[in-house]
């Protein structure tokens, strides 16, 4: 190290401190840069992993309602001029267009019956359950035009003074195969999308299998019913306990999640609201969110439908122990602990 240099200037003693080595300063700067680089890389990797998981592996369920709503202020107003009847004094009343996007046995029938209890709302059921209506994009668009022009007549039609009109669209009814053209139609016409899914996909699986069994068994006096309106009918249908294929259970659950994720991706750029059946059951204020989403005057919505399966999930699966062993220790173990 260089020694201190001292010299006198008249009566003043001047002492110069030794020069600091530039090597130490360079080392300090280098270490700081390395630490910053490692931190930035760790953040990037974490974000990449999170994005990949959210897109390809799991459907993350939003807990906050604000995160599940994509609004463009109010829904666009339409003034249909139907060919089959005259709206008369209601011709100047605006109509909002919507589609309930869901999967079978996810509570969409019950939800639609609630919506149809509103005097100003008309939801016309599973319109595209008929194959000819979805055989190509041309027939799909023609059907959509009839519905949204109020020319689709069903038991749910309010006709003259409808303020919101729509229908149920299951993911396996031509929606996913033609998603680009349909999403473009929704955005062009101002159709609002209401996604409705189940949080517990194992419960949905039980409902699908039980409904499929009754389609052939016809447990209610030789009649098949997907929805019931009495406790006696519900009790009779709930007696059947399906056997779940434990071998394919994990892949079946992953397949359902992947389908839901694709639907949210395909139609995420539309004005939409995401709902979950369990939330509607446990928090009826979500029905007010739906009415606000469609700009309907809020009323108490009612349904005559009665829930078929109730209580512990274990009471409704014949091979419960096999299912429990299969899901234990996996990402789906939490499905075992939910009540039906």
PDB file of C-alpha atoms in Angstrom, residues 70-71 74-82 87 93-101 115 120-124 141 143-152 159 162-169 182 184-194 270-273 290-296:
ATOM      1  CA  UNK A  70     -64.749  -8.472 -18.039  1.00  0.00           C
ATOM      2  CA  UNK A  71     -66.988  -5.463 -18.577  1.00  0.00           C
ATOM      3  CA  UNK A  74     -72.947  -1.546 -19.950  1.00  0.00           C
ATOM      4  CA  UNK A  75     -73.839  -4.277 -22.440  1.00  0.00           C
ATOM      5  CA  UNK A  76     -74.703  -2.939 -25.908  1.00  0.00           C
ATOM      6  CA  UNK A  77     -78.343  -2.126 -26.510  1.00  0.00           C
ATOM      7  CA  UNK A  78     -80.295  -3.758 -29.335  1.00  0.00           C
ATOM      8  CA  UNK A  79     -83.705  -2.959 -30.755  1.00  0.00           C
ATOM      9  CA  UNK A  80     -84.869  -6.129 -32.527  1.00  0.00           C
ATOM     10  CA  UNK A  81     -87.550  -6.033 -35.179  1.00  0.00           C
ATOM     11  CA  UNK A  82     -88.833  -9.638 -35.157  1.00  0.00           C
ATOM     12  CA  UNK A  87     -93.127  -5.713 -30.147  1.00  0.00           C
ATOM     13  CA  UNK A  93     -87.118  -0.878 -25.203  1.00  0.00           C
ATOM     14  CA  UNK A  94     -83.517  -2.115 -25.576  1.00  0.00           C
ATOM     15  CA  UNK A  95     -82.634  -5.815 -25.425  1.00  0.00           C
ATOM     16  CA  UNK A  96     -79.344  -7.279 -24.159  1.00  0.00           C
ATOM     17  CA  UNK A  97     -77.981 -10.455 -25.771  1.00  0.00           C
ATOM     18  CA  UNK A  98     -76.297 -13.256 -23.822  1.00  0.00           C
ATOM     19  CA  UNK A  99     -75.176 -16.890 -24.010  1.00  0.00           C
ATOM     20  CA  UNK A 100     -74.718 -19.241 -21.052  1.00  0.00           C
ATOM     21  CA  UNK A 101     -71.596 -21.279 -21.834  1.00  0.00           C
ATOM     22  CA  UNK A 115     -82.968 -16.489 -14.890  1.00  0.00           C
ATOM     23  CA  UNK A 120     -87.762  -9.442 -18.521  1.00  0.00           C
ATOM     24  CA  UNK A 121     -85.343 -12.312 -19.266  1.00  0.00           C
ATOM     25  CA  UNK A 122     -85.671 -15.131 -21.797  1.00  0.00           C
ATOM     26  CA  UNK A 123     -83.199 -18.003 -21.957  1.00  0.00           C
ATOM     27  CA  UNK A 124     -84.202 -20.562 -24.570  1.00  0.00           C
ATOM     28  CA  UNK A 141     -75.119 -18.008 -37.435  1.00  0.00           C
ATOM     29  CA  UNK A 143     -79.820 -19.853 -35.605  1.00  0.00           C
ATOM     30  CA  UNK A 144     -78.117 -17.131 -33.563  1.00  0.00           C
ATOM     31  CA  UNK A 145     -79.716 -14.431 -35.698  1.00  0.00           C
ATOM     32  CA  UNK A 146     -83.175 -15.926 -35.106  1.00  0.00           C
ATOM     33  CA  UNK A 147     -82.634 -16.087 -31.339  1.00  0.00           C
ATOM     34  CA  UNK A 148     -81.295 -12.562 -30.988  1.00  0.00           C
ATOM     35  CA  UNK A 149     -83.934 -11.121 -33.315  1.00  0.00           C
ATOM     36  CA  UNK A 150     -86.586 -12.583 -30.927  1.00  0.00           C
ATOM     37  CA  UNK A 151     -87.850 -14.909 -33.666  1.00  0.00           C
ATOM     38  CA  UNK A 152     -87.010 -18.026 -31.656  1.00  0.00           C
ATOM     39  CA  UNK A 159     -91.418 -11.721 -26.586  1.00  0.00           C
ATOM     40  CA  UNK A 162     -87.839  -8.941 -23.175  1.00  0.00           C
ATOM     41  CA  UNK A 163     -84.888  -6.957 -21.842  1.00  0.00           C
ATOM     42  CA  UNK A 164     -82.376  -9.805 -22.121  1.00  0.00           C
ATOM     43  CA  UNK A 165     -82.499 -12.785 -24.478  1.00  0.00           C
ATOM     44  CA  UNK A 166     -80.162 -15.757 -24.813  1.00  0.00           C
ATOM     45  CA  UNK A 167     -79.768 -19.511 -24.459  1.00  0.00           C
ATOM     46  CA  UNK A 168     -77.551 -22.298 -23.079  1.00  0.00           C
ATOM     47  CA  UNK A 169     -74.602 -23.475 -25.131  1.00  0.00           C
ATOM     48  CA  UNK A 182     -68.454 -17.488 -32.836  1.00  0.00           C
ATOM     49  CA  UNK A 184     -66.110 -12.780 -33.601  1.00  0.00           C
ATOM     50  CA  UNK A 185     -69.923 -12.915 -33.850  1.00  0.00           C
ATOM     51  CA  UNK A 186     -70.280 -12.311 -30.094  1.00  0.00           C
ATOM     52  CA  UNK A 187     -68.005  -9.278 -30.199  1.00  0.00           C
ATOM     53  CA  UNK A 188     -69.589  -7.900 -33.366  1.00  0.00           C
ATOM     54  CA  UNK A 189     -73.166  -8.287 -32.117  1.00  0.00           C
ATOM     55  CA  UNK A 190     -72.372  -7.390 -28.503  1.00  0.00           C
ATOM     56  CA  UNK A 191     -73.304 -10.782 -27.015  1.00  0.00           C
ATOM     57  CA  UNK A 192     -72.349 -11.162 -23.344  1.00  0.00           C
ATOM     58  CA  UNK A 193     -70.950 -14.553 -22.276  1.00  0.00           C
ATOM     59  CA  UNK A 194     -71.917 -16.102 -18.930  1.00  0.00           C
ATOM     60  CA  UNK A 270     -65.757 -11.255 -25.089  1.00  0.00           C
ATOM     61  CA  UNK A 271     -67.673  -9.337 -22.461  1.00  0.00           C
ATOM     62  CA  UNK A 272     -68.077 -12.094 -19.906  1.00  0.00           C
ATOM     63  CA  UNK A 273     -68.942 -13.186 -16.384  1.00  0.00           C
ATOM     64  CA  UNK A 290     -75.848 -11.663 -12.976  1.00  0.00           C
ATOM     65  CA  UNK A 291     -78.772  -9.242 -13.177  1.00  0.00           C
ATOM     66  CA  UNK A 292     -76.417  -6.288 -12.986  1.00  0.00           C
ATOM     67  CA  UNK A 293     -74.246  -7.870 -15.690  1.00  0.00           C
ATOM     68  CA  UNK A 294     -77.280  -8.038 -17.989  1.00  0.00           C
ATOM     69  CA  UNK A 295     -78.511  -4.618 -16.854  1.00  0.00           C
ATOM     70  CA  UNK A 296     -81.780  -6.110 -15.605  1.00  0.00           C
TER      71      UNK A 296
END
